[in-house]
Short mmCIF file of C-alpha atoms in Angstrom, two decimals:
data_model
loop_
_atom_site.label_atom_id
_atom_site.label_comp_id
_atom_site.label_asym_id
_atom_site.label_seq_id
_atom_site.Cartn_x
_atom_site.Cartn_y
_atom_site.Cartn_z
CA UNK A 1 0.00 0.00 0.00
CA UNK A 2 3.23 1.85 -0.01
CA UNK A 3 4.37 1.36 -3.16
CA UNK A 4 2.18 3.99 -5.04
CA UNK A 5 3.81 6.84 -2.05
CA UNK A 6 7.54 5.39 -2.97
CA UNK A 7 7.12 5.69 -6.69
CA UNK A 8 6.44 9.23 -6.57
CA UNK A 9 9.04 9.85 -4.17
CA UNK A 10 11.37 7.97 -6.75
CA UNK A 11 9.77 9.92 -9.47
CA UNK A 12 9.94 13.38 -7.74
CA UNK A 13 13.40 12.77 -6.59
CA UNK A 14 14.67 11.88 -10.56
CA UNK A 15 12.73 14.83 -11.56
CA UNK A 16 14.22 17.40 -9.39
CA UNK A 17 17.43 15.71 -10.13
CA UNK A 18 16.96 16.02 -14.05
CA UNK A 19 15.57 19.65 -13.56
CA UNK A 20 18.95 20.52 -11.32
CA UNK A 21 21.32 19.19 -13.91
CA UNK A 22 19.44 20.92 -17.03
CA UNK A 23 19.62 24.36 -14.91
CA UNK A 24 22.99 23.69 -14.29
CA UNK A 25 23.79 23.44 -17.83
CA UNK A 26 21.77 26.27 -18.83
CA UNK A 27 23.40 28.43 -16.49
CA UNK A 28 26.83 27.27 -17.76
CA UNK A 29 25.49 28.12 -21.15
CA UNK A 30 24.13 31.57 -20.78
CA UNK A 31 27.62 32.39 -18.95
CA UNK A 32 29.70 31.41 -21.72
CA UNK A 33 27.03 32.68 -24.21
CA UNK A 34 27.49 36.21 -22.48
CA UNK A 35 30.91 36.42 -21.71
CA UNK A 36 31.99 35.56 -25.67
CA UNK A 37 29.12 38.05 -26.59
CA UNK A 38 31.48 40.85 -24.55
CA UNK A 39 34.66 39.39 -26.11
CA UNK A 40 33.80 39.27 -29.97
CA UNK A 41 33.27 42.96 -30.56
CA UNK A 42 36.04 43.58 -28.49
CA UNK A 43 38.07 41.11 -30.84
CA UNK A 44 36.70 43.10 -33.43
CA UNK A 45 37.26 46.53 -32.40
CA UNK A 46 41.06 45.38 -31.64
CA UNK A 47 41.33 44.28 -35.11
CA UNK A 48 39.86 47.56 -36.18
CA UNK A 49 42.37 49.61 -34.51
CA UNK A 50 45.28 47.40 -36.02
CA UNK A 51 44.13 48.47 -39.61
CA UNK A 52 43.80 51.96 -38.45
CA UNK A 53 47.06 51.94 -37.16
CA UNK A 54 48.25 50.30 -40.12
CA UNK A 55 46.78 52.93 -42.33
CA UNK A 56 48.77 55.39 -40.57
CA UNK A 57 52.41 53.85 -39.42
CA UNK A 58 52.14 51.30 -43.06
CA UNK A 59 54.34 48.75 -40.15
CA UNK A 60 53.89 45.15 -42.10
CA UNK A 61 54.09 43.82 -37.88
CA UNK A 62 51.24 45.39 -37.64
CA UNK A 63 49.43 42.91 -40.22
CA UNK A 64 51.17 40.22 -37.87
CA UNK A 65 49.34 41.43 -35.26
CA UNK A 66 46.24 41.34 -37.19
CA UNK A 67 46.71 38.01 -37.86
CA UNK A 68 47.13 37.20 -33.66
CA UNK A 69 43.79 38.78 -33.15
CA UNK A 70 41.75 37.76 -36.22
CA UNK A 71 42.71 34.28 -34.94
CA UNK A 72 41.43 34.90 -31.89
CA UNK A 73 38.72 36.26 -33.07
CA UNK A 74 37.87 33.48 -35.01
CA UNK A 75 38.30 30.21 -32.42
CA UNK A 76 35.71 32.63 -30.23
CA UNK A 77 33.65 32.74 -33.12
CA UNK A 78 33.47 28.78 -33.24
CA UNK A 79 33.36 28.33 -29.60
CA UNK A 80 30.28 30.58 -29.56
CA UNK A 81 28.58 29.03 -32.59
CA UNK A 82 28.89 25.49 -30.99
CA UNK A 83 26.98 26.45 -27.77
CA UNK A 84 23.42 24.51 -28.01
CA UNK A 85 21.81 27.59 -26.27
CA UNK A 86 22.28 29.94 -29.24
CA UNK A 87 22.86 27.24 -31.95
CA UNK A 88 19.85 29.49 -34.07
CA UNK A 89 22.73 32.05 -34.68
CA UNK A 90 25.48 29.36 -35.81
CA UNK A 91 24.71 30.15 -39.11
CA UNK A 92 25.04 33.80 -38.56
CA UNK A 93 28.78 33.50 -37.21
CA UNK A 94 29.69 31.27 -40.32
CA UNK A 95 28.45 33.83 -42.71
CA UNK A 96 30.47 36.63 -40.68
CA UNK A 97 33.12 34.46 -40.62
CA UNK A 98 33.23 34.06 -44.17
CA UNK A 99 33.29 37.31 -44.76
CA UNK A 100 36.21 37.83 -42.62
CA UNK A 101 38.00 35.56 -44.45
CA UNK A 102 37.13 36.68 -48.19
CA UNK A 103 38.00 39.86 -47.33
CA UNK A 104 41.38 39.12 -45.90
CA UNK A 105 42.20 37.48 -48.97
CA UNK A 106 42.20 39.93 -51.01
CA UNK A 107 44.35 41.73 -48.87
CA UNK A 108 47.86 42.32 -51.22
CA UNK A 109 50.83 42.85 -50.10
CA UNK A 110 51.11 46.07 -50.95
CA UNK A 111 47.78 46.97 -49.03
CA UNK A 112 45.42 47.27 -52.00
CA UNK A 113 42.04 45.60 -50.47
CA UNK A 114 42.83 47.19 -46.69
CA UNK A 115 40.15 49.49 -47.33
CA UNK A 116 37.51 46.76 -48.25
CA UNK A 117 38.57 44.43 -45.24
CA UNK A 118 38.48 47.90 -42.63
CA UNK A 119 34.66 47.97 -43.84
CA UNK A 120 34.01 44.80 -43.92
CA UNK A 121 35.57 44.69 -40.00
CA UNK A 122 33.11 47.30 -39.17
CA UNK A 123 30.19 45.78 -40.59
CA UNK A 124 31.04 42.43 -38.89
CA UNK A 125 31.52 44.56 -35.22
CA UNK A 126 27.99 45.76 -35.94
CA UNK A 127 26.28 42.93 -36.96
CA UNK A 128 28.32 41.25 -33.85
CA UNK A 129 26.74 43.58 -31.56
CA UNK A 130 23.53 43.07 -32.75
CA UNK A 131 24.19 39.56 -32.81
CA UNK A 132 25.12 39.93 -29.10
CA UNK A 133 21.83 41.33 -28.09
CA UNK A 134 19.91 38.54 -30.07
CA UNK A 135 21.95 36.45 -28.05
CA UNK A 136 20.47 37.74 -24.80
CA UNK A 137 16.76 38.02 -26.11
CA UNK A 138 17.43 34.29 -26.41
CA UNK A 139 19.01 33.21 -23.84
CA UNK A 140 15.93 35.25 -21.34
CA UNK A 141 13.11 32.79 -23.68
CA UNK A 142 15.28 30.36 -22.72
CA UNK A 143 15.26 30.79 -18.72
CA UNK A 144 11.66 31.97 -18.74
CA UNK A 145 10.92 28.96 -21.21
CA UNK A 146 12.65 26.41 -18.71
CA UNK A 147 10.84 28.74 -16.09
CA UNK A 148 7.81 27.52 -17.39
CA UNK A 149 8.62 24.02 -17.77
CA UNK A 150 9.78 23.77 -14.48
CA UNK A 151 6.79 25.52 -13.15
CA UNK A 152 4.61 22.66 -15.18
CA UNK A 153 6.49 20.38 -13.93
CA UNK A 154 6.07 21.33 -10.39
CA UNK A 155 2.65 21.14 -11.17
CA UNK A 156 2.41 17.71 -12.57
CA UNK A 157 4.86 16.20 -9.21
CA UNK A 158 2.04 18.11 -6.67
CA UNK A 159 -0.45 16.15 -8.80
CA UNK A 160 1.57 13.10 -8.93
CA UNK A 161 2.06 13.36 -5.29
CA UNK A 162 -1.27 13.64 -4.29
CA UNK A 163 -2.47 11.17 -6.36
CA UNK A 164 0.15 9.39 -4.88
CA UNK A 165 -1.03 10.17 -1.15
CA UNK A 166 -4.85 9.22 -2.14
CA UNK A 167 -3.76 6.20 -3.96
CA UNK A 168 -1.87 5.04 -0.26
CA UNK A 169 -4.67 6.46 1.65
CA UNK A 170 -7.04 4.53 -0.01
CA UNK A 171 -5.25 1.06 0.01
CA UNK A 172 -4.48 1.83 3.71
CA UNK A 173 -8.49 1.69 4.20
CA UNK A 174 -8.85 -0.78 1.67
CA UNK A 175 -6.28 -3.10 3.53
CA UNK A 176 -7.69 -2.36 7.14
CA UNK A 177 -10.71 -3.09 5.76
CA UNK A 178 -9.67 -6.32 4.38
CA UNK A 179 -7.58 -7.20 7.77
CA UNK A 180 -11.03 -6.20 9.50
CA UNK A 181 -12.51 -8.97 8.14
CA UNK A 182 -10.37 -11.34 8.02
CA UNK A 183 -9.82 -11.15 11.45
CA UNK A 184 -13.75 -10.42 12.12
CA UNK A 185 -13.93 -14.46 10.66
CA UNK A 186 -10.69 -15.65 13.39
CA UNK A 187 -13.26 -13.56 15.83
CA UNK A 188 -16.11 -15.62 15.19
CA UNK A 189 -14.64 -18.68 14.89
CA UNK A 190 -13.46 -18.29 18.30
CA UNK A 191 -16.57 -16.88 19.63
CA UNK A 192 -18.29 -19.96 18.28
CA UNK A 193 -15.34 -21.95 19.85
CA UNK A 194 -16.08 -20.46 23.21
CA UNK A 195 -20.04 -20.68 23.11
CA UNK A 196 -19.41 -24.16 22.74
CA UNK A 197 -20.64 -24.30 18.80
CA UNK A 198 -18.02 -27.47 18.10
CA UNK A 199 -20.29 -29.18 15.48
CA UNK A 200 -19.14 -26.83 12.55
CA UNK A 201 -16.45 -27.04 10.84
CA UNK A 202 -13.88 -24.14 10.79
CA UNK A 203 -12.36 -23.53 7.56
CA UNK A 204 -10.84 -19.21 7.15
CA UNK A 205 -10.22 -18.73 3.33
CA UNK A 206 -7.71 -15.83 2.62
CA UNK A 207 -3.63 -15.12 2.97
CA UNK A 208 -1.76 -18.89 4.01
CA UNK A 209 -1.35 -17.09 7.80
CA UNK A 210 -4.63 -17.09 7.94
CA UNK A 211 -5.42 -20.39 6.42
CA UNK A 212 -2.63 -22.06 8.93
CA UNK A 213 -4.87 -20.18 12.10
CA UNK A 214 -7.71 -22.03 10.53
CA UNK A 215 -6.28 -24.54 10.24
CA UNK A 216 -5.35 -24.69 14.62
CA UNK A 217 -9.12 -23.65 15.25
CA UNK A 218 -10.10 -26.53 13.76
CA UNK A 219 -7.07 -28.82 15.51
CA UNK A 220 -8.90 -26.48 18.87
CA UNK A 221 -12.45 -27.21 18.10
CA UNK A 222 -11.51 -31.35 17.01
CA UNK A 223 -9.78 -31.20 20.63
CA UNK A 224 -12.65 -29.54 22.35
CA UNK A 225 -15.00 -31.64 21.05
CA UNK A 226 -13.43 -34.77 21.86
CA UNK A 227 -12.65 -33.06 25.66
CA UNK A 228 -16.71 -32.92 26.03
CA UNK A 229 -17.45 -35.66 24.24
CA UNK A 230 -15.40 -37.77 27.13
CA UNK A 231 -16.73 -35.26 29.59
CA UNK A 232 -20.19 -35.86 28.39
CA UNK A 233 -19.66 -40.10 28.42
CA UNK A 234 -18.13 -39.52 31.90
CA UNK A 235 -20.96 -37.87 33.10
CA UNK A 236 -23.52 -40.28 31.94
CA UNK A 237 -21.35 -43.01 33.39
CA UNK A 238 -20.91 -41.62 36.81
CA UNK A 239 -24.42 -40.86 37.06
CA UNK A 240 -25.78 -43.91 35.78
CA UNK A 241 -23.53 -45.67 37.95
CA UNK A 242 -24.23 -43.61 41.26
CA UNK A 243 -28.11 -44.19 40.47
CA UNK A 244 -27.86 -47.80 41.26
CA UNK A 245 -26.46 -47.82 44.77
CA UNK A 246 -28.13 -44.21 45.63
CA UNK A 247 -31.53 -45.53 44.73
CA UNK A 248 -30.54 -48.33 47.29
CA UNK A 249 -29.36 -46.27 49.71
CA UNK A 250 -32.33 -43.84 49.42
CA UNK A 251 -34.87 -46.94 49.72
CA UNK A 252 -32.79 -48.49 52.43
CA UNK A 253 -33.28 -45.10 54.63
CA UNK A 254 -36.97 -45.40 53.67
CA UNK A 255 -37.29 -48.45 55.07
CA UNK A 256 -35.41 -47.83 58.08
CA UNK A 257 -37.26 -44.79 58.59
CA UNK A 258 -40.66 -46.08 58.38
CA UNK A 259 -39.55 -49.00 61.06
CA UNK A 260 -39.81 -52.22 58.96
CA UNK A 261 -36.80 -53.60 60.28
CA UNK A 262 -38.20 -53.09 63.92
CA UNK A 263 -38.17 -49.80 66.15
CA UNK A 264 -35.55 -46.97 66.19
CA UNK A 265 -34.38 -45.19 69.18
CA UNK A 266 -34.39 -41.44 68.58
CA UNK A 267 -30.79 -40.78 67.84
CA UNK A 268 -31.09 -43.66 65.06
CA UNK A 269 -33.92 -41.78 63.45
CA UNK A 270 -32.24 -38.29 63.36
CA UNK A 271 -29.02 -40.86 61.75
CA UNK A 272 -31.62 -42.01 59.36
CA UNK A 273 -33.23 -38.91 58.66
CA UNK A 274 -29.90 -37.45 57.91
CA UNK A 275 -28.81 -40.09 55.33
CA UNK A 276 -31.76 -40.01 53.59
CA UNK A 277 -32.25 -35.93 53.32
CA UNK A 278 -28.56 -36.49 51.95
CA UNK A 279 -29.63 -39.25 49.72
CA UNK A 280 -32.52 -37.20 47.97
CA UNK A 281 -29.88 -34.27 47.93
CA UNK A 282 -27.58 -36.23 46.26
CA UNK A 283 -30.05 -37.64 43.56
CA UNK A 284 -30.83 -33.80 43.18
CA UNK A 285 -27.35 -32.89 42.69
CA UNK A 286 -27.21 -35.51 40.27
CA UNK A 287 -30.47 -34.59 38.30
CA UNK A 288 -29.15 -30.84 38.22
CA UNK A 289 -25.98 -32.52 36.42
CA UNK A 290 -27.23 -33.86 33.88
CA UNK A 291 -29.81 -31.16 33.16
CA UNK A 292 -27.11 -28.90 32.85
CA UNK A 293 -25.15 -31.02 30.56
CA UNK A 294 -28.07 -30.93 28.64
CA UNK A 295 -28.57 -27.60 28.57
CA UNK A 296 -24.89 -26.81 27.73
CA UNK A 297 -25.86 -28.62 24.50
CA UNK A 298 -29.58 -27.27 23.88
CA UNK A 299 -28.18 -24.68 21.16
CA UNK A 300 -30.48 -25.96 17.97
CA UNK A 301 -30.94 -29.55 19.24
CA UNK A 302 -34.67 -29.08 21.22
CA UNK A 303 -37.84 -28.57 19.00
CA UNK A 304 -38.99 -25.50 18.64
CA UNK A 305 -42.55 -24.33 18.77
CA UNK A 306 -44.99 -21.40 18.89
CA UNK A 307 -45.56 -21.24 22.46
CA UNK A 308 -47.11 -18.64 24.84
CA UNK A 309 -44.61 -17.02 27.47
CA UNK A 310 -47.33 -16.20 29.59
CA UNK A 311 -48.98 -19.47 29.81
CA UNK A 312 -45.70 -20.84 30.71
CA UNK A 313 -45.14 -18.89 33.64
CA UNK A 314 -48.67 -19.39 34.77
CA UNK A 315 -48.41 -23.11 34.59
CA UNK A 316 -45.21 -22.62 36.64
CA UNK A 317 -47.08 -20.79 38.92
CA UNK A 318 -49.34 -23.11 39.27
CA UNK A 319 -47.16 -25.80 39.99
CA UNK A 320 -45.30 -23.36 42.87
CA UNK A 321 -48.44 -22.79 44.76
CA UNK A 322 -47.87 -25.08 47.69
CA UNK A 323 -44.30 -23.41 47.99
CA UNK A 324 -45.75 -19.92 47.82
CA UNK A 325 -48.45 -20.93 50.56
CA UNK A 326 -45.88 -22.36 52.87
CA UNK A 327 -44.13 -19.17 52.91
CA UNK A 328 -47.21 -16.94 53.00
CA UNK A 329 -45.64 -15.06 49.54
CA UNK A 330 -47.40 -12.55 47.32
CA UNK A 331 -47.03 -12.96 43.65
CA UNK A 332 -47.32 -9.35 42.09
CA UNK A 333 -47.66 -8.35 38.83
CA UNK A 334 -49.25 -8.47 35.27
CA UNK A 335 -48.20 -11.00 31.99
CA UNK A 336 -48.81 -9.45 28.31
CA UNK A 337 -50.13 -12.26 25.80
CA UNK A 338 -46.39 -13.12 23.98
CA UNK A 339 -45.71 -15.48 22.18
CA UNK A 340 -42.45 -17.18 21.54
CA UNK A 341 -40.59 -19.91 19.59
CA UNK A 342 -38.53 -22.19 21.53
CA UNK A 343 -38.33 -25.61 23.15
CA UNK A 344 -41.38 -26.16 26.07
CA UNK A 345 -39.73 -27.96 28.64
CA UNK A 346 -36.62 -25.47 28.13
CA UNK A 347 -38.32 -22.58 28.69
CA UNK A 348 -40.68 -23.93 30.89
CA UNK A 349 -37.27 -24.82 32.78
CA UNK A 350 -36.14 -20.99 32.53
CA UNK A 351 -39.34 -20.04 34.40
CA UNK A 352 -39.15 -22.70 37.04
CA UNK A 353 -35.45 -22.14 38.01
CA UNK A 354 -36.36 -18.22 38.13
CA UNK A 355 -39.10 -18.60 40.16
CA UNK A 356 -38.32 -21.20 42.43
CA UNK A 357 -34.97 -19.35 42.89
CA UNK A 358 -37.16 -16.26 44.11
CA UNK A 359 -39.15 -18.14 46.12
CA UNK A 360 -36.13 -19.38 47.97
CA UNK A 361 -34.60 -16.51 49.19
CA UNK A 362 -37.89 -14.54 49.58
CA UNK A 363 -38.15 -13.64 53.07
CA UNK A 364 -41.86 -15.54 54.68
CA UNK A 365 -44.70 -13.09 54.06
CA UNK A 366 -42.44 -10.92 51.32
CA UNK A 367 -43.16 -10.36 47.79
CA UNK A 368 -42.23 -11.65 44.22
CA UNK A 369 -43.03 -9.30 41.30
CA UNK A 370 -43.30 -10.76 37.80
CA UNK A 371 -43.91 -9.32 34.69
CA UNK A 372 -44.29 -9.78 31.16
CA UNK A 373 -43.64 -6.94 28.87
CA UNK A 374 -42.61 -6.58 25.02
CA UNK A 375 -39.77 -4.13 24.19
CA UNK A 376 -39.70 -4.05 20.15
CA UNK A 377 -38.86 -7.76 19.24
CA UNK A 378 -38.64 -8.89 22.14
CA UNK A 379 -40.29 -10.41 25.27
CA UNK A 380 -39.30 -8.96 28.53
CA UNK A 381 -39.63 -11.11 31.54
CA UNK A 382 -38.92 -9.68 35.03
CA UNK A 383 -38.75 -12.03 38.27
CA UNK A 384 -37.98 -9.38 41.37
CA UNK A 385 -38.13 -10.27 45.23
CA UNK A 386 -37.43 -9.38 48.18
CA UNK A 387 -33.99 -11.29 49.50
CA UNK A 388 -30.79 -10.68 50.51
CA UNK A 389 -30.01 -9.51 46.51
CA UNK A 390 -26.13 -10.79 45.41
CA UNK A 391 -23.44 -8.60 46.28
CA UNK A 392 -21.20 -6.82 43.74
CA UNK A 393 -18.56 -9.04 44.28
CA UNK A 394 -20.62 -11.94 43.21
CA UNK A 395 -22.43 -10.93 40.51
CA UNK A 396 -19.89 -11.39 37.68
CA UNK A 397 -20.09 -15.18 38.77
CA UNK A 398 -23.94 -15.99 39.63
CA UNK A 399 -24.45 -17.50 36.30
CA UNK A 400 -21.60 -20.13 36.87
CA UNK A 401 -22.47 -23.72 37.92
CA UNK A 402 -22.37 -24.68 41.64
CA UNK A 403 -21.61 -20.93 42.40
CA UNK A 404 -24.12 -19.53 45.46
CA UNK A 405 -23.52 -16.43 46.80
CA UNK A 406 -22.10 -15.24 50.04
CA UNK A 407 -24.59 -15.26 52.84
CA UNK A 408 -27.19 -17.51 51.28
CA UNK A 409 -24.84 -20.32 50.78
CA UNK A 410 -25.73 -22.12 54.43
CA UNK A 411 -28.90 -19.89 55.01
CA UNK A 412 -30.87 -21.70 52.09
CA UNK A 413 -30.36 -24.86 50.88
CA UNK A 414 -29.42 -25.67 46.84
CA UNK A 415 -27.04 -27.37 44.52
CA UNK A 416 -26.29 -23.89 42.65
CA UNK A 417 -26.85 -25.36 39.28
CA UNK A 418 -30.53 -23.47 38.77
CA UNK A 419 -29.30 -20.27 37.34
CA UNK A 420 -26.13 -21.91 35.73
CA UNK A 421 -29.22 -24.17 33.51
CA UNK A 422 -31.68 -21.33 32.81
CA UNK A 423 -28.46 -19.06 31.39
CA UNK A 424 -27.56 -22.10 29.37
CA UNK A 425 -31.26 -22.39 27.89
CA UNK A 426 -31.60 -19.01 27.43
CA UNK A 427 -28.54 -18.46 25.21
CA UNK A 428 -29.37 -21.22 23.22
CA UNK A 429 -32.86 -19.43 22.45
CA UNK A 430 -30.86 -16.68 21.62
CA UNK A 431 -31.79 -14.64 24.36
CA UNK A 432 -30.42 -13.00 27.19
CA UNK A 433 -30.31 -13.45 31.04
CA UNK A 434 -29.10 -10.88 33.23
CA UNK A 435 -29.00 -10.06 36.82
CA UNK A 436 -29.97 -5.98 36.77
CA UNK A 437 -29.38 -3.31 39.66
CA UNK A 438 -32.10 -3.26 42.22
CA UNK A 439 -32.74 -1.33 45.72
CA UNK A 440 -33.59 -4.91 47.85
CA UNK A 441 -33.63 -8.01 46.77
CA UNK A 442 -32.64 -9.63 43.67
CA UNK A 443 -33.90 -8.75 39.97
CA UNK A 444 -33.72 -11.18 36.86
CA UNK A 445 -34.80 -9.93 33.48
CA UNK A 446 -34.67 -12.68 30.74
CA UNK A 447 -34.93 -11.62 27.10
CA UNK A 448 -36.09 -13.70 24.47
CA UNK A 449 -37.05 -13.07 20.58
CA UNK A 450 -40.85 -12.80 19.99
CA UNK A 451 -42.16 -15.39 17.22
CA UNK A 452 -42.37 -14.03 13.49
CA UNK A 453 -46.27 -13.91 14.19
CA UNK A 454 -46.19 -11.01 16.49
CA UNK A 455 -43.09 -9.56 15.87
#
């Protein structure tokens, strides 16, 4: 994206180089050009005063002396008619030179054609002169000519340059553009990566870098996959396995605790009660597992269907009542008619984990406010009560599995895999659950996509 900047550097630098030398030689030109334009009539007028003098003292040295100076004359003559500035008036000094020399043939010795070479002297130092001055008018077209040229060609390297500049400019944005998104598609490959999305393929076309980073996403996202897939079998294989002898153990208590092996003392009921409160907390535990294994993988594999959010959460709260009468709660609050598309029992499970969470850590005799709102495309359910609320400390983490908060953790009993599941379901509606500010208590708002009907 450089390249277009360097060649007019290049280019300008040449240029100015080029310009520099012709200057150069121009100058050198119009020096010698206007020195031998000064030294010619004074050859002249020097070979003038030799024939005057002549004339008078009739000294044959004299005509040696001539001779000296028309020589002179004569190599300045050809020096200035070879100088490319002024090369228009070569022809000029070879017809003056001519005459020169026709006329000092016919000089005699005895002096007979002196008076046609002093006028023909004198004409040449006047035609000289005005040779001189044509000289000069040329060699100023000449400057303001290159003048001119230069000025153009100042012109054409500002153009050049900016050109140049907007050429860069606009590969710069063209290439950040470009590195945008390639590195947008590394972006959501590893987004995918990290939201758990290992059933597609990653494959980044573009430069061979990016190719060989595709190329370890996909070694990542084999690796990954296999990692869960073992987690996954592990899982099912623990569980299965710990069903067996916990179902045992759970009946086993049963029995003991309704007395069909024969009567307990009181401190072997309380020992009885305790193993099987653990037992059914166990099988819980266990349950809670393997519903959140499930819903780590509930991203497009549950069938989806047109169902009403707010005859979900009714049928929730139906199925809460006797928990809500223990605890003497108040359920607050008004459900608009939205519908939704998503799995039943997942977001029936949403609801249930929500509410039951609420009812929880509701103090006996508080209040639990729901509602059901629509906010564009989008259905807006609130679950706020009247708890302890999560501190600041803890909130980053609340969504995490077997995370409880501090100060509810041995005040109310759990496995902490309730919000961890309904997160889990919720992303994979493509929704959103989040734990918002409130004054007391605790406040949930999940966010899910209305159905195409109403939307």
């Amino acid at each position: 994206m450089m390249l277009p900047l360097l060649a007019a550097i290049v280019y300008s630098e040449i240029t100015v180089e080029r310009i520099t030398e012709q200057s150069e030689l121009m100058a050198g030109e119009a020096n010698r050009a206007g020195q031998l334009s000064w030294e010619l009539p004074e050859d002249l007028r020097q070979m003038e005063r030799i024939l005057r003098q002549y004339v008078v003292l009739g000294d044959p040295s004299l005509i040696d002396d001539y001779v000296v100076a028309r020589n002179e004359w004569r190599r300045r003559s050809a020096t200035f008619a070879e100088i490319p500035l002024i090369k228009s008036l070569a022809p000029k000094i070879g017809e003056l030179m001519a005459m020169e020399d026709n006329a000092y043939r016919s000089l005699g010795s005895s002096g007979e054609g002196l008076p046609e070479l002093q006028t023909t002297v004198t004409l040449i130092l006047e035609r000289s002169i005005a040779m001189a001055d044509e000289a000069a008018r040329i060699v100023d077209a000449e400057r303001l000519s290159f003048r001119k040229r230069a000025e153009e060609l100042r012109d054409r390297l500002m153009v050049g340059i900016a050109a140049a500049l907007i050429t860069a400019l606009v590969l710069l944005l063209l290439g950040r553009r470009l590195m945008a998104r390639l590195l947008s598609r590394v972006e959501r490959a590893v987004q995918a990566l990290g939201e758990g999305q290992l059933d597609r393929r990653i494959a980044l076309r573009g430069p061979d870098d990016l190719k060989r980073i595709g190329e370890r996403l996909e070694w990542l996202r084999c690796r990954l996959r296999e990692l869960e897939e073992q987690r996954t079998r592990v899982l099912r294989h623990v569980s299965h396995e710990l069903k067996t002898p916990l179902a045992a153990l759970r009946e086993g208590s049963s029995l003991l605790s309704d007395q069909v092996a024969g009567p307990l003392t009181p401190q072997q009921s309380r020992i009885v009660g305790i193993m099987h409160s653990n037992a059914l907390r166990l099988q819980t535990l266990i349950d809670g597992l393997l519903r959140l294994q499930r819903a780590e993988h509930a991203l497009d594999r549950f069938e989806r269907v047109r169902l009403r959010f707010d005859d979900v959460i009714q049928q929730v709260l139906a199925t809460q009542q006797l928990a809500v009468r223990d605890r003497r709660l108040r359920i607050m609050g008004t459900l608009a008619p939205l519908a939704v598309t998503g799995g039943r029992e997942e977001i029936t499970t949403i609801v249930s984990n929500l509410v039951a969470n609420a009812i929880k850590y509701s103090p006996a005799g508080g209040t639990i406010n729901l509602s059901l709102t629509r906010d564009g495309d989008q259905a807006v359910f609130n679950v706020v009560d009247q708890g302890p609320g999560i501190p600041k400390d803890d909130r980053a983490k609340i969504f995490e599995p077997f995370f409880r908060a501090r100060g509810t953790a041995n005040s109310v009993a759990g496995t902490g895999l309730g919000l961890a599941i309904a997160s889990e379901f919720v992303h994979a509606h493509h929704g959103l659950l989040a734990l918002l500010d409130s004054p007391a208590g605790a406040h949930f708002q999940v966010r899910l996509p209305l159905s195409r009907e109403q939307s």
